Amino acid sequence: MFYYFLIFDFGRTELEGTKHTSHLFMKATAKAHPNIALVKYWGKRDQKLNLPAVGSISVTLNELHTISSVHFREGLQNDILILNGEEAKPDQTQRVSRFLDLIRPRAALSAKAEVRSKNNFPTGAGLASSASAFASLALAGSQAAGLQIPTSALSELARLGSGSAARSIFGGFVEMKVGERADGSDAVAVPLADENHWDLKILIAITSEEEKEIGSTTGMNHTARTSPYYGQWVFSSQADLENMRRAIFLRNFTELGQITELSCLKMHAVAMSANPGLIYWNSTTVEAIHTIRKLRNREIPVYFTIDAGPQIKALCPAPYSEEVHDALQKIPGVLRIIKTSLGPAATLTEEMV
């Protein structure tokens, strides 16, 4: 099913008008999938509200997920975060507490929460773990608090935790609107096409399991402050968005791939032009870029994208995925490869964390 040029009339922020029930639930668990941006988001127009400086278009990933459980209960002095089975670092817990503080007043709720969150993929390593984390937290947290939130407002809430999390509320191809309103109520994600629209595969070549030294938010803020090319990056994104919508609608893989690589390289170029420059790649990342281009020279339709990290993602039509997999697997330094199709929207679940 295709949702082309879907338009929302948001009016005032929907979060302000969110309805809530009595606190019957108090606990809920949600599952969300990370996404990778084909047209990249890099930079904010408002730090506090996490408003993007540019729009973006992404695909949600089926095989990767975060499951988060939020349990509001009396007697807790502070929020607790258990991440991947271990007590989280203080800064991670504080970030989750700040996010829950957005939910509590809307539900007239004062109780602290025990949050358990688990990824089935490396955390903080350039695989958009914050996107799936805060999308799942937005859904689980609001449900646990008894709030009834429409999906557009849920996307707005998730954005306040992580900019890319707004996109992980939806499945398939998703566009994040840059918005114009000062309160951020129109800076939300909207679905363009669901996960069944196009049979594509994404192969993620893991080149490092370690957390990156410079997080995305820190990196994009530094880039905006110090890169002489940042203004041109913002200006050029609009054409990429328009062209990508067309490529998705027409299922034009060549156009989709070319725009994807262009946006990726522009994002990393502007990050490298910061002072000091930001380099998220390692030597294996570069070798994988050359491998993918060599495959294209052999008329194998495959293109790459890279987020703020060393992992490289190859996109191709499903029939070519094994050949692409084999070529990437031969690269020294590729630790493993995750192959995935397009994934669904965030959903409530009874799976254990």
C-alpha positions as a Python dict, from the first residue, in 0.01 Angstrom:
ca = {
    (1, 'M'): (0, 0, 0),
    (2, 'F'): (136, 342, -93),
    (3, 'Y'): (82, 667, 93),
    (4, 'Y'): (203, 935, -147),
    (5, 'F'): (214, 1300, -44),
    (6, 'L'): (24, 1225, 274),
    (7, 'I'): (-76, 1552, 442),
    (8, 'F'): (-154, 1613, 808),
    (9, 'D'): (-316, 1920, 961),
    (10, 'F'): (-161, 1923, 1304),
    (11, 'G'): (-293, 2249, 1446),
    (12, 'R'): (-158, 2290, 1797),
    (13, 'T'): (70, 2021, 1926),
    (14, 'E'): (-126, 1701, 1975),
    (15, 'L'): (78, 1612, 2279),
    (16, 'E'): (-81, 1900, 2467),
    (17, 'G'): (-426, 1760, 2396),
    (18, 'T'): (-346, 1396, 2468),
    (19, 'K'): (-618, 1211, 2656),
    (20, 'H'): (-539, 978, 2940),
    (21, 'T'): (-725, 711, 3129),
    (22, 'S'): (-694, 621, 3493),
    (23, 'H'): (-364, 447, 3556),
    (24, 'L'): (-485, 95, 3496),
    (25, 'F'): (-190, -28, 3296),
    (26, 'M'): (119, 109, 3471),
    (27, 'K'): (328, -136, 3271),
    (28, 'A'): (364, -190, 2898),
    (29, 'T'): (614, -338, 2656),
    (30, 'A'): (675, -225, 2299),
    (31, 'K'): (890, -336, 2009),
    (32, 'A'): (1035, -95, 1755),
    (33, 'H'): (1281, -129, 1470),
    (34, 'P'): (1571, 100, 1384),
    (35, 'N'): (1580, 277, 1051),
    (36, 'I'): (1846, 393, 814),
    (37, 'A'): (1810, 724, 639),
    (38, 'L'): (1838, 718, 263),
    (39, 'V'): (1816, 1097, 258),
    (40, 'K'): (2016, 1194, 563),
    (41, 'Y'): (1929, 1403, 867),
    (42, 'W'): (2231, 1589, 1008),
    (43, 'G'): (2178, 1904, 1212),
    (44, 'K'): (1913, 2064, 1429),
    (45, 'R'): (1721, 2389, 1397),
    (46, 'D'): (1621, 2373, 1763),
    (47, 'Q'): (1829, 2188, 2022),
    (48, 'K'): (1575, 2174, 2302),
    (49, 'L'): (1290, 2039, 2089),
    (50, 'N'): (1518, 1821, 1876),
    (51, 'L'): (1389, 1981, 1556),
    (52, 'P'): (1578, 1878, 1243),
    (53, 'A'): (1745, 2131, 1019),
    (54, 'V'): (1663, 1918, 716),
    (55, 'G'): (1399, 1661, 629),
    (56, 'S'): (1488, 1297, 579),
    (57, 'I'): (1358, 975, 427),
    (58, 'S'): (1436, 636, 576),
    (59, 'V'): (1362, 265, 561),
    (60, 'T'): (1269, 68, 871),
    (61, 'L'): (1466, -254, 927),
    (62, 'N'): (1286, -579, 998),
    (63, 'E'): (1557, -801, 1147),
    (64, 'L'): (1683, -546, 1401),
    (65, 'H'): (1473, -439, 1696),
    (66, 'T'): (1457, -294, 2044),
    (67, 'I'): (1211, -422, 2304),
    (68, 'S'): (1144, -186, 2591),
    (69, 'S'): (931, -237, 2901),
    (70, 'V'): (820, 56, 3117),
    (71, 'H'): (678, -12, 3462),
    (72, 'F'): (561, 287, 3664),
    (73, 'R'): (537, 188, 4029),
    (74, 'E'): (520, 353, 4366),
    (75, 'G'): (813, 328, 4603),
    (76, 'L'): (1091, 399, 4357),
    (77, 'Q'): (1306, 697, 4448),
    (78, 'N'): (1452, 728, 4097),
    (79, 'D'): (1399, 584, 3755),
    (80, 'I'): (1590, 262, 3687),
    (81, 'L'): (1724, 159, 3346),
    (82, 'I'): (1840, -195, 3273),
    (83, 'L'): (1996, -195, 2927),
    (84, 'N'): (2077, -525, 2758),
    (85, 'G'): (2057, -703, 3091),
    (86, 'E'): (2290, -470, 3283),
    (87, 'E'): (2245, -155, 3487),
    (88, 'A'): (2282, 137, 3249),
    (89, 'K'): (2539, 414, 3275),
    (90, 'P'): (2423, 723, 3470),
    (91, 'D'): (2405, 941, 3159),
    (92, 'Q'): (2190, 680, 2980),
    (93, 'T'): (1953, 660, 3276),
    (94, 'Q'): (1932, 1038, 3298),
    (95, 'R'): (1841, 1058, 2929),
    (96, 'V'): (1559, 809, 2977),
    (97, 'S'): (1441, 992, 3291),
    (98, 'R'): (1424, 1320, 3102),
    (99, 'F'): (1216, 1146, 2837),
    (100, 'L'): (977, 996, 3092),
    (101, 'D'): (945, 1344, 3242),
    (102, 'L'): (771, 1440, 2917),
    (103, 'I'): (512, 1169, 2972),
    (104, 'R'): (445, 1194, 3347),
    (105, 'P'): (284, 1542, 3359),
    (106, 'R'): (58, 1462, 3065),
    (107, 'A'): (-71, 1163, 3259),
    (108, 'A'): (-84, 1342, 3598),
    (109, 'L'): (161, 1077, 3711),
    (110, 'S'): (442, 1118, 3962),
    (111, 'A'): (565, 759, 3997),
    (112, 'K'): (914, 667, 3888),
    (113, 'A'): (965, 379, 3648),
    (114, 'E'): (1170, 68, 3602),
    (115, 'V'): (1270, 52, 3237),
    (116, 'R'): (1414, -258, 3076),
    (117, 'S'): (1539, -227, 2720),
    (118, 'K'): (1718, -477, 2501),
    (119, 'N'): (1859, -458, 2149),
    (120, 'N'): (1931, -757, 1928),
    (121, 'F'): (2210, -558, 1759),
    (122, 'P'): (2510, -346, 1873),
    (123, 'T'): (2418, -41, 2080),
    (124, 'G'): (2558, 304, 1997),
    (125, 'A'): (2764, 175, 1706),
    (126, 'G'): (2607, 355, 1411),
    (127, 'L'): (2304, 129, 1373),
    (128, 'A'): (2039, 374, 1492),
    (129, 'S'): (1987, 208, 1829),
    (130, 'S'): (1857, 538, 1970),
    (131, 'A'): (1585, 542, 1703),
    (132, 'S'): (1436, 207, 1798),
    (133, 'A'): (1503, 270, 2168),
    (134, 'F'): (1305, 594, 2193),
    (135, 'A'): (1032, 478, 1954),
    (136, 'S'): (974, 175, 2177),
    (137, 'L'): (997, 392, 2490),
    (138, 'A'): (748, 642, 2351),
    (139, 'L'): (493, 368, 2283),
    (140, 'A'): (555, 164, 2599),
    (141, 'G'): (584, 469, 2824),
    (142, 'S'): (266, 635, 2701),
    (143, 'Q'): (71, 310, 2723),
    (144, 'A'): (202, 235, 3072),
    (145, 'A'): (94, 584, 3179),
    (146, 'G'): (-254, 528, 3035),
    (147, 'L'): (-221, 788, 2761),
    (148, 'Q'): (-409, 761, 2434),
    (149, 'I'): (-179, 914, 2172),
    (150, 'P'): (-241, 924, 1795),
    (151, 'T'): (50, 810, 1581),
    (152, 'S'): (144, 1160, 1462),
    (153, 'A'): (177, 1279, 1822),
    (154, 'L'): (359, 958, 1915),
    (155, 'S'): (611, 1042, 1643),
    (156, 'E'): (646, 1391, 1790),
    (157, 'L'): (705, 1243, 2135),
    (158, 'A'): (965, 997, 2006),
    (159, 'R'): (1146, 1284, 1830),
    (160, 'L'): (1199, 1455, 2163),
    (161, 'G'): (1404, 1154, 2270),
    (162, 'S'): (1598, 1109, 1947),
    (163, 'G'): (1546, 1281, 1613),
    (164, 'S'): (1553, 958, 1413),
    (165, 'A'): (1314, 786, 1657),
    (166, 'A'): (1026, 979, 1503),
    (167, 'R'): (1071, 770, 1188),
    (168, 'S'): (1080, 435, 1372),
    (169, 'I'): (719, 477, 1481),
    (170, 'F'): (629, 374, 1124),
    (171, 'G'): (732, 88, 898),
    (172, 'G'): (854, 76, 540),
    (173, 'F'): (956, 404, 377),
    (174, 'V'): (912, 704, 608),
    (175, 'E'): (965, 1077, 566),
    (176, 'M'): (1057, 1305, 852),
    (177, 'K'): (916, 1652, 794),
    (178, 'V'): (1144, 1938, 888),
    (179, 'G'): (842, 2144, 996),
    (180, 'E'): (800, 2518, 1028),
    (181, 'R'): (621, 2573, 1358),
    (182, 'A'): (825, 2692, 1652),
    (183, 'D'): (664, 2439, 1888),
    (184, 'G'): (769, 2149, 1664),
    (185, 'S'): (418, 2009, 1626),
    (186, 'D'): (461, 1972, 1248),
    (187, 'A'): (812, 1819, 1271),
    (188, 'V'): (687, 1461, 1264),
    (189, 'A'): (735, 1154, 1051),
    (190, 'V'): (477, 1036, 799),
    (191, 'P'): (460, 702, 615),
    (192, 'L'): (530, 707, 242),
    (193, 'A'): (497, 335, 163),
    (194, 'D'): (464, 32, 385),
    (195, 'E'): (711, -256, 413),
    (196, 'N'): (538, -454, 137),
    (197, 'H'): (573, -185, -127),
    (198, 'W'): (912, -299, -258),
    (199, 'D'): (1110, -621, -212),
    (200, 'L'): (1449, -475, -126),
    (201, 'K'): (1720, -615, 97),
    (202, 'I'): (1959, -422, 319),
    (203, 'L'): (2287, -589, 410),
    (204, 'I'): (2461, -437, 709),
    (205, 'A'): (2832, -507, 722),
    (206, 'I'): (2942, -479, 1085),
    (207, 'T'): (3298, -348, 1097),
    (208, 'S'): (3310, -271, 1470),
    (209, 'E'): (3104, -375, 1774),
    (210, 'E'): (3231, -82, 1984),
    (211, 'E'): (3036, 230, 2073),
    (212, 'K'): (3143, 527, 1863),
    (213, 'E'): (3348, 794, 2037),
    (214, 'I'): (3134, 1087, 1921),
    (215, 'G'): (2757, 1048, 1929),
    (216, 'S'): (2533, 1171, 1652),
    (217, 'T'): (2387, 1466, 1843),
    (218, 'T'): (2729, 1589, 1950),
    (219, 'G'): (2863, 1539, 1599),
    (220, 'M'): (2587, 1725, 1418),
    (221, 'N'): (2595, 2016, 1663),
    (222, 'H'): (2971, 2044, 1617),
    (223, 'T'): (2929, 2032, 1240),
    (224, 'A'): (2665, 2304, 1239),
    (225, 'R'): (2888, 2531, 1447),
    (226, 'T'): (3215, 2484, 1263),
    (227, 'S'): (3174, 2357, 907),
    (228, 'P'): (3196, 2626, 636),
    (229, 'Y'): (2978, 2406, 414),
    (230, 'Y'): (2692, 2344, 654),
    (231, 'G'): (2459, 2599, 493),
    (232, 'Q'): (2495, 2435, 154),
    (233, 'W'): (2421, 2095, 308),
    (234, 'V'): (2090, 2227, 439),
    (235, 'F'): (2006, 2401, 112),
    (236, 'S'): (2074, 2097, -108),
    (237, 'S'): (1860, 1853, 90),
    (238, 'Q'): (1525, 1965, -52),
    (239, 'A'): (1600, 1838, -401),
    (240, 'D'): (1713, 1504, -258),
    (241, 'L'): (1382, 1465, -77),
    (242, 'E'): (1174, 1544, -384),
    (243, 'N'): (1373, 1307, -603),
    (244, 'M'): (1364, 1028, -346),
    (245, 'R'): (985, 1044, -313),
    (246, 'R'): (959, 1001, -688),
    (247, 'A'): (1205, 709, -692),
    (248, 'I'): (1010, 529, -419),
    (249, 'F'): (675, 590, -588),
    (250, 'L'): (803, 460, -925),
    (251, 'R'): (1020, 185, -771),
    (252, 'N'): (1314, 326, -965),
    (253, 'F'): (1604, 152, -792),
    (254, 'T'): (1881, 327, -985),
    (255, 'E'): (1750, 669, -890),
    (256, 'L'): (1693, 560, -530),
    (257, 'G'): (2047, 428, -507),
    (258, 'Q'): (2211, 732, -662),
    (259, 'I'): (2028, 972, -430),
    (260, 'T'): (2109, 751, -131),
    (261, 'E'): (2483, 753, -200),
    (262, 'L'): (2486, 1124, -279),
    (263, 'S'): (2311, 1214, 46),
    (264, 'C'): (2540, 983, 245),
    (265, 'L'): (2860, 1124, 100),
    (266, 'K'): (2740, 1482, 141),
    (267, 'M'): (2661, 1419, 508),
    (268, 'H'): (3001, 1268, 578),
    (269, 'A'): (3175, 1536, 374),
    (270, 'V'): (3019, 1815, 579),
    (271, 'A'): (3107, 1627, 901),
    (272, 'M'): (3466, 1589, 784),
    (273, 'S'): (3477, 1961, 706),
    (274, 'A'): (3399, 2051, 1068),
    (275, 'N'): (3681, 2182, 1285),
    (276, 'P'): (3821, 1944, 1395),
    (277, 'G'): (3684, 1711, 1131),
    (278, 'L'): (3467, 1413, 1222),
    (279, 'I'): (3559, 1081, 1065),
    (280, 'Y'): (3319, 799, 1150),
    (281, 'W'): (3462, 548, 904),
    (282, 'N'): (3736, 292, 950),
    (283, 'S'): (3949, 125, 683),
    (284, 'T'): (3697, -157, 638),
    (285, 'T'): (3422, 97, 570),
    (286, 'V'): (3627, 242, 285),
    (287, 'E'): (3708, -101, 144),
    (288, 'A'): (3338, -189, 146),
    (289, 'I'): (3256, 128, -50),
    (290, 'H'): (3501, 24, -320),
    (291, 'T'): (3364, -332, -322),
    (292, 'I'): (3008, -210, -377),
    (293, 'R'): (3117, 17, -662),
    (294, 'K'): (3303, -274, -823),
    (295, 'L'): (2986, -483, -801),
    (296, 'R'): (2798, -208, -985),
    (297, 'N'): (3063, -211, -1256),
    (298, 'R'): (2966, -575, -1302),
    (299, 'E'): (2603, -460, -1345),
    (300, 'I'): (2490, -579, -1003),
    (301, 'P'): (2241, -320, -874),
    (302, 'V'): (2365, -227, -527),
    (303, 'Y'): (2426, 105, -350),
    (304, 'F'): (2560, 198, -8),
    (305, 'T'): (2477, 428, 277),
    (306, 'I'): (2657, 495, 606),
    (307, 'D'): (2524, 662, 919),
    (308, 'A'): (2737, 825, 1190),
    (309, 'G'): (2946, 517, 1251),
    (310, 'P'): (3167, 265, 1071),
    (311, 'Q'): (2899, 19, 961),
    (312, 'I'): (2815, 14, 591),
    (313, 'K'): (2472, -71, 459),
    (314, 'A'): (2424, -210, 109),
    (315, 'L'): (2084, -183, -59),
    (316, 'C'): (1983, -410, -346),
    (317, 'P'): (1681, -582, -499),
    (318, 'A'): (1615, -914, -323),
    (319, 'P'): (1738, -1144, -605),
    (320, 'Y'): (2091, -998, -579),
    (321, 'S'): (2128, -1017, -201),
    (322, 'E'): (2330, -1340, -188),
    (323, 'E'): (2586, -1215, -436),
    (324, 'V'): (2624, -890, -247),
    (325, 'H'): (2649, -1080, 81),
    (326, 'D'): (2927, -1302, -50),
    (327, 'A'): (3129, -1005, -179),
    (328, 'L'): (3103, -815, 151),
    (329, 'Q'): (3185, -1123, 354),
    (330, 'K'): (3520, -1157, 179),
    (331, 'I'): (3637, -814, 297),
    (332, 'P'): (3895, -839, 579),
    (333, 'G'): (3755, -658, 881),
    (334, 'V'): (3389, -736, 819),
    (335, 'L'): (3291, -911, 1141),
    (336, 'R'): (2949, -1026, 1033),
    (337, 'I'): (2664, -930, 805),
    (338, 'I'): (2302, -873, 899),
    (339, 'K'): (2058, -915, 612),
    (340, 'T'): (1717, -761, 650),
    (341, 'S'): (1408, -666, 459),
    (342, 'L'): (1192, -361, 523),
    (343, 'G'): (1035, -369, 866),
    (344, 'P'): (700, -283, 1028),
    (345, 'A'): (582, -5, 1257),
    (346, 'A'): (638, 2, 1632),
    (347, 'T'): (390, -215, 1818),
    (348, 'L'): (295, -330, 2164),
    (349, 'T'): (419, -678, 2247),
    (350, 'E'): (417, -941, 2518),
    (351, 'E'): (774, -1050, 2441),
    (352, 'M'): (1004, -1064, 2740),
    (353, 'V'): (1286, -811, 2774),
}
